[in-house]
């Protein structure tokens, strides 16, 4: 009786906070309601999550969690199921709780088939102590915010130990990442693997492959037949025989256009063409993960393919705007690997480009910005003739300009502005496209400013977060 009373009070207070935040024009809130509700009723998350009648799918890893989770949500909805989803990337336990609170009635009833939850790597153990996932999708492991997460092997160890405590949970794993693939054997779980086969964009060398250089079993240096990017590729250990597992879902014949990426897909359900309507090899990986999760849930392949072809990106995930017929792209960057892929997408754009880079160093971004020196900004020097201007902004905009200077970018193209002036600068530049890259807490104010000038090609609801 006491728990029931706390539950109802927590829901009432949380919904009041959502209403107040909306009234004040701060979006709908994605963490604060959950934070308060957990204080009032610590067991509320487990109580609400158990009501997902067909189960819970969790997505974790370093990059691609939000996009992969939202792709899975679209697939499951297209299959006719009701879902609870933390769509905008509030992935700490507070944000996960808020997702359920939004769906809950005042009496605490949640009427859904599946809960589809993006979960922060460091928060994964805490969330799984309250929420039992039927399937866990793991995208990749890269160095990210060392001041918050610590060394990468610690993060992997935390996830591995949490998985061991989840009997019956199935895994969907990236076969191309030598840090992800071993989790099946090390946890004793059944795994469904996805990955990319050899295609014309593979490389024989990857300077960014720091994390995956050595065998996770015996420590010998891995041999790669080819790389897709960073440590993702076709690897094997000459010592103990550890190697890339055979992918259950595999993409080949990769082709990229301005606004999409496609591949030929082989799976137990046959052969299909997969079209992802956002560019970048990393987005193709997200699509492969979502396709694999959909198959694991028993969704028909045709439904999955159709759902992914109509996917709309969340805020800042290669989101498209239009300003006076000028294409504008907004992209989140948060670690060296993701930034390098963002630069790759930049250099694949046709014509000339005006670039904005917004760097903050709040808690959610990581206080230590030394990771910027691990990003390959040197590629911009080689292609600077296609870059009309590079405008640096945010709390650490000046430091970003210094990084570009040392990368060899011509100084007459580098400008430091406040955020409003920076947006005006790139929108009114002479480039064919404006391309904006921002760290997490810089993304939201940048998106609000941009929305005042440019029109979204596809409207996405924005949910600011304090997590």
mmCIF file of N, CA, C and O in Angstrom, residues 326-417:
data_model
loop_
_atom_site.group_PDB
_atom_site.id
_atom_site.type_symbol
_atom_site.label_atom_id
_atom_site.label_comp_id
_atom_site.label_asym_id
_atom_site.label_seq_id
_atom_site.Cartn_x
_atom_site.Cartn_y
_atom_site.Cartn_z
ATOM 1 N N UNK A 326 19.230 26.375 -49.632
ATOM 2 C CA UNK A 326 20.565 25.862 -49.317
ATOM 3 C C UNK A 326 20.433 24.701 -48.337
ATOM 4 O O UNK A 326 19.845 24.858 -47.250
ATOM 5 N N UNK A 327 20.962 23.531 -48.645
ATOM 6 C CA UNK A 327 20.909 22.402 -47.703
ATOM 7 C C UNK A 327 21.756 22.684 -46.460
ATOM 8 O O UNK A 327 22.863 23.225 -46.556
ATOM 9 N N UNK A 328 21.219 22.333 -45.302
ATOM 10 C CA UNK A 328 21.913 22.513 -44.034
ATOM 11 C C UNK A 328 21.856 21.188 -43.273
ATOM 12 O O UNK A 328 20.776 20.600 -43.140
ATOM 13 N N UNK A 329 22.994 20.722 -42.791
ATOM 14 C CA UNK A 329 23.065 19.469 -42.044
ATOM 15 C C UNK A 329 23.536 19.751 -40.621
ATOM 16 O O UNK A 329 24.474 20.531 -40.414
ATOM 17 N N UNK A 330 22.880 19.108 -39.648
ATOM 18 C CA UNK A 330 23.251 19.243 -38.240
ATOM 19 C C UNK A 330 23.628 17.871 -37.707
ATOM 20 O O UNK A 330 22.841 16.923 -37.795
ATOM 21 N N UNK A 331 24.839 17.768 -37.135
ATOM 22 C CA UNK A 331 25.351 16.459 -36.734
ATOM 23 C C UNK A 331 26.009 16.530 -35.348
ATOM 24 O O UNK A 331 26.803 17.425 -35.074
ATOM 25 N N UNK A 332 25.662 15.562 -34.498
ATOM 26 C CA UNK A 332 26.260 15.438 -33.172
ATOM 27 C C UNK A 332 27.629 14.773 -33.273
ATOM 28 O O UNK A 332 27.796 13.777 -33.979
ATOM 29 N N UNK A 333 28.611 15.309 -32.534
ATOM 30 C CA UNK A 333 29.934 14.678 -32.432
ATOM 31 C C UNK A 333 30.312 14.630 -30.962
ATOM 32 O O UNK A 333 30.081 15.583 -30.228
ATOM 33 N N UNK A 334 30.891 13.515 -30.523
ATOM 34 C CA UNK A 334 31.176 13.409 -29.090
ATOM 35 C C UNK A 334 32.465 12.672 -28.764
ATOM 36 O O UNK A 334 32.859 12.611 -27.609
ATOM 37 N N UNK A 335 33.141 12.088 -29.746
ATOM 38 C CA UNK A 335 34.403 11.399 -29.501
ATOM 39 C C UNK A 335 35.193 11.339 -30.804
ATOM 40 O O UNK A 335 34.664 11.673 -31.872
ATOM 41 N N UNK A 336 36.463 10.944 -30.758
ATOM 42 C CA UNK A 336 37.280 10.989 -31.975
ATOM 43 C C UNK A 336 36.731 10.167 -33.136
ATOM 44 O O UNK A 336 36.720 10.643 -34.279
ATOM 45 N N UNK A 337 36.271 8.959 -32.868
ATOM 46 C CA UNK A 337 35.771 8.120 -33.960
ATOM 47 C C UNK A 337 34.548 8.733 -34.618
ATOM 48 O O UNK A 337 34.455 8.812 -35.845
ATOM 49 N N UNK A 338 33.598 9.188 -33.792
ATOM 50 C CA UNK A 338 32.411 9.811 -34.356
ATOM 51 C C UNK A 338 32.716 11.082 -35.115
ATOM 52 O O UNK A 338 32.132 11.362 -36.170
ATOM 53 N N UNK A 339 33.664 11.874 -34.603
ATOM 54 C CA UNK A 339 34.051 13.114 -35.283
ATOM 55 C C UNK A 339 34.717 12.799 -36.616
ATOM 56 O O UNK A 339 34.459 13.458 -37.632
ATOM 57 N N UNK A 340 35.584 11.785 -36.634
ATOM 58 C CA UNK A 340 36.234 11.406 -37.890
ATOM 59 C C UNK A 340 35.217 10.986 -38.943
ATOM 60 O O UNK A 340 35.344 11.329 -40.127
ATOM 61 N N UNK A 341 34.187 10.245 -38.524
ATOM 62 C CA UNK A 341 33.146 9.848 -39.469
ATOM 63 C C UNK A 341 32.331 11.060 -39.907
ATOM 64 O O UNK A 341 31.899 11.141 -41.063
ATOM 65 N N UNK A 342 32.130 12.013 -38.992
ATOM 66 C CA UNK A 342 31.451 13.249 -39.362
ATOM 67 C C UNK A 342 32.239 14.047 -40.388
ATOM 68 O O UNK A 342 31.667 14.636 -41.317
ATOM 69 N N UNK A 343 33.565 14.064 -40.236
ATOM 70 C CA UNK A 343 34.408 14.734 -41.222
ATOM 71 C C UNK A 343 34.367 14.006 -42.561
ATOM 72 O O UNK A 343 34.394 14.635 -43.623
ATOM 73 N N UNK A 344 34.298 12.678 -42.492
ATOM 74 C CA UNK A 344 34.176 11.910 -43.729
ATOM 75 C C UNK A 344 32.903 12.259 -44.472
ATOM 76 O O UNK A 344 32.886 12.390 -45.704
ATOM 77 N N UNK A 345 31.792 12.400 -43.714
ATOM 78 C CA UNK A 345 30.522 12.788 -44.328
ATOM 79 C C UNK A 345 30.618 14.200 -44.909
ATOM 80 O O UNK A 345 30.088 14.481 -45.989
ATOM 81 N N UNK A 346 31.311 15.089 -44.210
ATOM 82 C CA UNK A 346 31.518 16.454 -44.701
ATOM 83 C C UNK A 346 32.221 16.445 -46.052
ATOM 84 O O UNK A 346 31.792 17.101 -47.009
ATOM 85 N N UNK A 347 33.300 15.680 -46.148
ATOM 86 C CA UNK A 347 34.103 15.683 -47.372
ATOM 87 C C UNK A 347 33.430 14.937 -48.517
ATOM 88 O O UNK A 347 33.862 15.048 -49.660
ATOM 89 N N UNK A 348 32.365 14.188 -48.206
ATOM 90 C CA UNK A 348 31.623 13.507 -49.272
ATOM 91 C C UNK A 348 30.550 14.393 -49.881
ATOM 92 O O UNK A 348 29.934 14.023 -50.892
ATOM 93 N N UNK A 349 30.301 15.572 -49.276
ATOM 94 C CA UNK A 349 29.282 16.476 -49.803
ATOM 95 C C UNK A 349 29.747 17.101 -51.111
ATOM 96 O O UNK A 349 30.931 17.416 -51.269
ATOM 97 N N UNK A 350 28.840 17.309 -52.042
ATOM 98 C CA UNK A 350 29.240 17.923 -53.316
ATOM 99 C C UNK A 350 29.458 19.425 -53.178
ATOM 100 O O UNK A 350 28.866 20.085 -52.318
ATOM 101 N N UNK A 351 30.329 19.977 -54.001
ATOM 102 C CA UNK A 351 30.537 21.412 -54.039
ATOM 103 C C UNK A 351 31.275 21.936 -52.826
ATOM 104 O O UNK A 351 31.987 21.217 -52.124
ATOM 105 N N UNK A 352 31.091 23.221 -52.558
ATOM 106 C CA UNK A 352 31.766 23.877 -51.447
ATOM 107 C C UNK A 352 30.867 23.885 -50.215
ATOM 108 O O UNK A 352 29.644 23.828 -50.310
ATOM 109 N N UNK A 353 31.497 23.995 -49.036
ATOM 110 C CA UNK A 353 30.766 23.861 -47.778
ATOM 111 C C UNK A 353 31.220 24.938 -46.794
ATOM 112 O O UNK A 353 32.415 25.222 -46.678
ATOM 113 N N UNK A 354 30.254 25.536 -46.077
ATOM 114 C CA UNK A 354 30.545 26.359 -44.908
ATOM 115 C C UNK A 354 30.352 25.481 -43.675
ATOM 116 O O UNK A 354 29.310 24.829 -43.519
ATOM 117 N N UNK A 355 31.344 25.488 -42.783
ATOM 118 C CA UNK A 355 31.360 24.555 -41.657
ATOM 119 C C UNK A 355 31.276 25.318 -40.338
ATOM 120 O O UNK A 355 31.953 26.337 -40.163
ATOM 121 N N UNK A 356 30.450 24.828 -39.432
ATOM 122 C CA UNK A 356 30.394 25.342 -38.060
ATOM 123 C C UNK A 356 30.744 24.203 -37.118
ATOM 124 O O UNK A 356 30.205 23.097 -37.246
ATOM 125 N N UNK A 357 31.638 24.472 -36.162
ATOM 126 C CA UNK A 357 31.995 23.476 -35.148
ATOM 127 C C UNK A 357 31.759 24.100 -33.780
ATOM 128 O O UNK A 357 32.381 25.100 -33.428
ATOM 129 N N UNK A 358 30.831 23.512 -33.006
ATOM 130 C CA UNK A 358 30.473 24.028 -31.682
ATOM 131 C C UNK A 358 30.940 23.048 -30.615
ATOM 132 O O UNK A 358 30.482 21.904 -30.573
ATOM 133 N N UNK A 359 31.853 23.501 -29.762
ATOM 134 C CA UNK A 359 32.432 22.645 -28.728
ATOM 135 C C UNK A 359 32.111 23.192 -27.342
ATOM 136 O O UNK A 359 32.489 24.319 -27.014
ATOM 137 N N UNK A 360 31.412 22.403 -26.536
ATOM 138 C CA UNK A 360 31.201 22.710 -25.121
ATOM 139 C C UNK A 360 31.953 21.707 -24.267
ATOM 140 O O UNK A 360 32.318 20.612 -24.737
ATOM 141 N N UNK A 361 32.151 22.053 -22.993
ATOM 142 C CA UNK A 361 32.839 21.131 -22.082
ATOM 143 C C UNK A 361 32.069 20.981 -20.770
ATOM 144 O O UNK A 361 32.649 20.948 -19.694
ATOM 145 N N UNK A 362 30.738 20.902 -20.869
ATOM 146 C CA UNK A 362 29.922 20.610 -19.695
ATOM 147 C C UNK A 362 30.039 19.127 -19.333
ATOM 148 O O UNK A 362 30.656 18.339 -20.071
ATOM 149 N N UNK A 363 29.429 18.744 -18.212
ATOM 150 C CA UNK A 363 29.548 17.357 -17.755
ATOM 151 C C UNK A 363 29.120 16.362 -18.822
ATOM 152 O O UNK A 363 29.746 15.317 -19.014
ATOM 153 N N UNK A 364 28.005 16.651 -19.515
ATOM 154 C CA UNK A 364 27.489 15.714 -20.512
ATOM 155 C C UNK A 364 28.375 15.609 -21.747
ATOM 156 O O UNK A 364 28.282 14.646 -22.505
ATOM 157 N N UNK A 365 29.233 16.621 -21.960
ATOM 158 C CA UNK A 365 30.165 16.581 -23.099
ATOM 159 C C UNK A 365 31.479 15.919 -22.730
ATOM 160 O O UNK A 365 32.174 15.382 -23.593
ATOM 161 N N UNK A 366 31.824 15.984 -21.430
ATOM 162 C CA UNK A 366 33.162 15.622 -20.971
ATOM 163 C C UNK A 366 33.961 16.899 -20.751
ATOM 164 O O UNK A 366 34.066 17.747 -21.640
ATOM 165 N N UNK A 367 34.469 17.059 -19.543
ATOM 166 C CA UNK A 367 35.215 18.272 -19.210
ATOM 167 C C UNK A 367 36.556 18.354 -19.930
ATOM 168 O O UNK A 367 37.069 19.429 -20.207
ATOM 169 N N UNK A 368 37.121 17.210 -20.217
ATOM 170 C CA UNK A 368 38.442 17.143 -20.846
ATOM 171 C C UNK A 368 38.273 17.157 -22.363
ATOM 172 O O UNK A 368 37.719 16.217 -22.941
ATOM 173 N N UNK A 369 38.725 18.232 -23.017
ATOM 174 C CA UNK A 369 38.565 18.308 -24.473
ATOM 175 C C UNK A 369 39.842 17.922 -25.216
ATOM 176 O O UNK A 369 39.975 18.166 -26.417
ATOM 177 N N UNK A 370 40.776 17.294 -24.520
ATOM 178 C CA UNK A 370 42.014 16.882 -25.190
ATOM 179 C C UNK A 370 41.748 15.864 -26.290
ATOM 180 O O UNK A 370 42.591 15.675 -27.180
ATOM 181 N N UNK A 371 40.577 15.230 -26.267
ATOM 182 C CA UNK A 371 40.234 14.259 -27.314
ATOM 183 C C UNK A 371 40.192 14.907 -28.703
ATOM 184 O O UNK A 371 40.332 14.202 -29.716
ATOM 185 N N UNK A 372 40.034 16.222 -28.766
ATOM 186 C CA UNK A 372 40.023 16.890 -30.063
ATOM 187 C C UNK A 372 41.342 16.697 -30.807
ATOM 188 O O UNK A 372 41.379 16.744 -32.046
ATOM 189 N N UNK A 373 42.424 16.464 -30.080
ATOM 190 C CA UNK A 373 43.723 16.252 -30.717
ATOM 191 C C UNK A 373 43.852 14.850 -31.300
ATOM 192 O O UNK A 373 44.799 14.570 -32.050
ATOM 193 N N UNK A 374 42.899 13.968 -30.981
ATOM 194 C CA UNK A 374 42.880 12.634 -31.587
ATOM 195 C C UNK A 374 42.003 12.582 -32.838
ATOM 196 O O UNK A 374 41.924 11.550 -33.501
ATOM 197 N N UNK A 375 41.309 13.686 -33.136
ATOM 198 C CA UNK A 375 40.487 13.756 -34.345
ATOM 199 C C UNK A 375 41.378 14.131 -35.524
ATOM 200 O O UNK A 375 42.268 14.974 -35.406
ATOM 201 N N UNK A 376 41.130 13.528 -36.667
ATOM 202 C CA UNK A 376 41.975 13.735 -37.842
ATOM 203 C C UNK A 376 41.547 14.989 -38.608
ATOM 204 O O UNK A 376 41.108 14.926 -39.757
ATOM 205 N N UNK A 377 41.692 16.153 -37.969
ATOM 206 C CA UNK A 377 41.365 17.411 -38.643
ATOM 207 C C UNK A 377 42.344 17.716 -39.769
ATOM 208 O O UNK A 377 42.076 18.589 -40.613
ATOM 209 N N UNK A 378 43.462 17.009 -39.798
ATOM 210 C CA UNK A 378 44.441 17.233 -40.860
ATOM 211 C C UNK A 378 43.857 16.978 -42.254
ATOM 212 O O UNK A 378 44.361 17.532 -43.249
ATOM 213 N N UNK A 379 42.803 16.154 -42.341
ATOM 214 C CA UNK A 379 42.187 15.912 -43.659
ATOM 215 C C UNK A 379 41.586 17.202 -44.222
ATOM 216 O O UNK A 379 41.416 17.335 -45.443
ATOM 217 N N UNK A 380 41.255 18.151 -43.343
ATOM 218 C CA UNK A 380 40.651 19.396 -43.810
ATOM 219 C C UNK A 380 41.666 20.265 -44.544
ATOM 220 O O UNK A 380 41.312 21.049 -45.429
ATOM 221 N N UNK A 381 42.946 20.152 -44.158
ATOM 222 C CA UNK A 381 43.975 20.912 -44.865
ATOM 223 C C UNK A 381 44.038 20.483 -46.324
ATOM 224 O O UNK A 381 44.089 21.319 -47.239
ATOM 225 N N UNK A 382 43.997 19.196 -46.545
ATOM 226 C CA UNK A 382 44.099 18.659 -47.900
ATOM 227 C C UNK A 382 42.930 19.101 -48.770
ATOM 228 O O UNK A 382 43.080 19.303 -49.976
ATOM 229 N N UNK A 383 41.760 19.272 -48.155
ATOM 230 C CA UNK A 383 40.559 19.598 -48.925
ATOM 231 C C UNK A 383 40.065 21.021 -48.649
ATOM 232 O O UNK A 383 38.890 21.325 -48.889
ATOM 233 N N UNK A 384 40.944 21.902 -48.157
ATOM 234 C CA UNK A 384 40.501 23.221 -47.716
ATOM 235 C C UNK A 384 39.927 24.063 -48.859
ATOM 236 O O UNK A 384 39.126 24.973 -48.636
ATOM 237 N N UNK A 385 40.301 23.761 -50.107
ATOM 238 C CA UNK A 385 39.776 24.520 -51.238
ATOM 239 C C UNK A 385 38.271 24.345 -51.390
ATOM 240 O O UNK A 385 37.601 25.186 -52.005
ATOM 241 N N UNK A 386 37.708 23.271 -50.795
ATOM 242 C CA UNK A 386 36.259 23.033 -50.861
ATOM 243 C C UNK A 386 35.544 23.587 -49.635
ATOM 244 O O UNK A 386 34.318 23.543 -49.550
ATOM 245 N N UNK A 387 36.306 24.102 -48.670
ATOM 246 C CA UNK A 387 35.729 24.626 -47.438
ATOM 247 C C UNK A 387 35.746 26.146 -47.496
ATOM 248 O O UNK A 387 36.799 26.771 -47.450
ATOM 249 N N UNK A 388 34.587 26.741 -47.595
ATOM 250 C CA UNK A 388 34.486 28.186 -47.735
ATOM 251 C C UNK A 388 34.877 28.891 -46.443
ATOM 252 O O UNK A 388 35.587 29.898 -46.457
ATOM 253 N N UNK A 389 34.415 28.359 -45.288
ATOM 254 C CA UNK A 389 34.771 28.924 -43.990
ATOM 255 C C UNK A 389 34.596 27.852 -42.929
ATOM 256 O O UNK A 389 33.804 26.907 -43.098
ATOM 257 N N UNK A 390 35.328 27.993 -41.828
ATOM 258 C CA UNK A 390 35.191 27.117 -40.676
ATOM 259 C C UNK A 390 34.979 28.006 -39.456
ATOM 260 O O UNK A 390 35.908 28.683 -39.000
ATOM 261 N N UNK A 391 33.768 28.032 -38.955
ATOM 262 C CA UNK A 391 33.384 28.920 -37.859
ATOM 263 C C UNK A 391 33.347 28.118 -36.565
ATOM 264 O O UNK A 391 32.620 27.133 -36.450
ATOM 265 N N UNK A 392 34.143 28.547 -35.588
ATOM 266 C CA UNK A 392 34.225 27.841 -34.304
ATOM 267 C C UNK A 392 33.419 28.605 -33.260
ATOM 268 O O UNK A 392 33.487 29.836 -33.176
ATOM 269 N N UNK A 393 32.667 27.861 -32.443
ATOM 270 C CA UNK A 393 31.843 28.499 -31.428
ATOM 271 C C UNK A 393 31.674 27.566 -30.244
ATOM 272 O O UNK A 393 32.264 26.497 -30.198
ATOM 273 N N UNK A 394 30.865 27.997 -29.276
ATOM 274 C CA UNK A 394 30.693 27.218 -28.055
ATOM 275 C C UNK A 394 31.668 27.670 -26.980
ATOM 276 O O UNK A 394 32.505 28.562 -27.185
ATOM 277 N N UNK A 395 31.580 27.027 -25.825
ATOM 278 C CA UNK A 395 32.430 27.393 -24.688
ATOM 279 C C UNK A 395 33.914 27.246 -24.999
ATOM 280 O O UNK A 395 34.744 27.978 -24.468
ATOM 281 N N UNK A 396 34.245 26.304 -25.863
ATOM 282 C CA UNK A 396 35.660 26.073 -26.201
ATOM 283 C C UNK A 396 35.922 26.306 -27.690
ATOM 284 O O UNK A 396 36.755 25.646 -28.298
ATOM 285 N N UNK A 397 35.205 27.292 -28.243
ATOM 286 C CA UNK A 397 35.399 27.617 -29.656
ATOM 287 C C UNK A 397 36.808 28.073 -29.971
ATOM 288 O O UNK A 397 37.372 27.728 -31.016
ATOM 289 N N UNK A 398 37.416 28.843 -29.071
ATOM 290 C CA UNK A 398 38.780 29.332 -29.312
ATOM 291 C C UNK A 398 39.768 28.173 -29.378
ATOM 292 O O UNK A 398 40.670 28.154 -30.224
ATOM 293 N N UNK A 399 39.612 27.208 -28.466
ATOM 294 C CA UNK A 399 40.497 26.028 -28.476
ATOM 295 C C UNK A 399 40.301 25.210 -29.753
ATOM 296 O O UNK A 399 41.253 24.647 -30.294
ATOM 297 N N UNK A 400 39.056 25.177 -30.238
ATOM 298 C CA UNK A 400 38.808 24.466 -31.495
ATOM 299 C C UNK A 400 39.529 25.155 -32.648
ATOM 300 O O UNK A 400 40.107 24.495 -33.525
ATOM 301 N N UNK A 401 39.540 26.474 -32.641
ATOM 302 C CA UNK A 401 40.249 27.214 -33.686
ATOM 303 C C UNK A 401 41.751 26.938 -33.633
ATOM 304 O O UNK A 401 42.409 26.796 -34.672
ATOM 305 N N UNK A 402 42.293 26.825 -32.423
ATOM 306 C CA UNK A 402 43.710 26.499 -32.270
ATOM 307 C C UNK A 402 43.997 25.120 -32.856
ATOM 308 O O UNK A 402 45.003 24.909 -33.543
ATOM 309 N N UNK A 403 43.088 24.165 -32.602
ATOM 310 C CA UNK A 403 43.274 22.808 -33.142
ATOM 311 C C UNK A 403 43.300 22.834 -34.669
ATOM 312 O O UNK A 403 44.119 22.150 -35.299
ATOM 313 N N UNK A 404 42.429 23.637 -35.275
ATOM 314 C CA UNK A 404 42.409 23.743 -36.739
ATOM 315 C C UNK A 404 43.684 24.397 -37.257
ATOM 316 O O UNK A 404 44.203 24.017 -38.311
ATOM 317 N N UNK A 405 44.193 25.360 -36.504
ATOM 318 C CA UNK A 405 45.447 26.005 -36.894
ATOM 319 C C UNK A 405 46.568 24.976 -36.971
ATOM 320 O O UNK A 405 47.327 24.935 -37.947
ATOM 321 N N UNK A 406 46.671 24.129 -35.926
ATOM 322 C CA UNK A 406 47.731 23.124 -35.911
ATOM 323 C C UNK A 406 47.487 22.006 -36.912
ATOM 324 O O UNK A 406 48.415 21.277 -37.268
ATOM 325 N N UNK A 407 46.242 21.879 -37.372
ATOM 326 C CA UNK A 407 45.954 20.887 -38.414
ATOM 327 C C UNK A 407 46.356 21.388 -39.791
ATOM 328 O O UNK A 407 46.318 20.625 -40.763
ATOM 329 N N UNK A 408 46.722 22.680 -39.868
ATOM 330 C CA UNK A 408 47.166 23.226 -41.141
ATOM 331 C C UNK A 408 46.086 23.904 -41.949
ATOM 332 O O UNK A 408 46.304 24.269 -43.111
ATOM 333 N N UNK A 409 44.892 24.100 -41.359
ATOM 334 C CA UNK A 409 43.819 24.782 -42.079
ATOM 335 C C UNK A 409 44.194 26.255 -42.235
ATOM 336 O O UNK A 409 44.630 26.890 -41.258
ATOM 337 N N UNK A 410 44.078 26.838 -43.418
ATOM 338 C CA UNK A 410 44.432 28.252 -43.610
ATOM 339 C C UNK A 410 43.698 29.156 -42.620
ATOM 340 O O UNK A 410 42.472 29.078 -42.481
ATOM 341 N N UNK A 411 44.434 30.009 -41.930
ATOM 342 C CA UNK A 411 43.856 30.817 -40.857
ATOM 343 C C UNK A 411 42.830 31.826 -41.359
ATOM 344 O O UNK A 411 41.934 32.231 -40.602
ATOM 345 N N UNK A 412 42.920 32.225 -42.625
ATOM 346 C CA UNK A 412 41.951 33.185 -43.131
ATOM 347 C C UNK A 412 40.563 32.565 -43.310
ATOM 348 O O UNK A 412 39.587 33.280 -43.553
ATOM 349 N N UNK A 413 40.480 31.241 -43.169
ATOM 350 C CA UNK A 413 39.188 30.567 -43.275
ATOM 351 C C UNK A 413 38.587 30.245 -41.905
ATOM 352 O O UNK A 413 37.444 29.781 -41.816
ATOM 353 N N UNK A 414 39.345 30.449 -40.837
ATOM 354 C CA UNK A 414 38.910 30.076 -39.489
ATOM 355 C C UNK A 414 38.418 31.315 -38.742
ATOM 356 O O UNK A 414 39.126 32.330 -38.667
ATOM 357 N N UNK A 415 37.212 31.233 -38.185
ATOM 358 C CA UNK A 415 36.597 32.355 -37.469
ATOM 359 C C UNK A 415 36.065 31.845 -36.140
ATOM 360 O O UNK A 415 35.563 30.729 -36.059
ATOM 361 N N UNK A 416 36.161 32.665 -35.082
ATOM 362 C CA UNK A 416 35.552 32.352 -33.788
ATOM 363 C C UNK A 416 34.431 33.357 -33.534
ATOM 364 O O UNK A 416 34.660 34.572 -33.574
ATOM 365 N N UNK A 417 33.205 32.848 -33.332
ATOM 366 C CA UNK A 417 32.041 33.701 -33.132
ATOM 367 C C UNK A 417 31.196 33.172 -31.979
ATOM 368 O O UNK A 417 31.311 31.997 -31.606
#
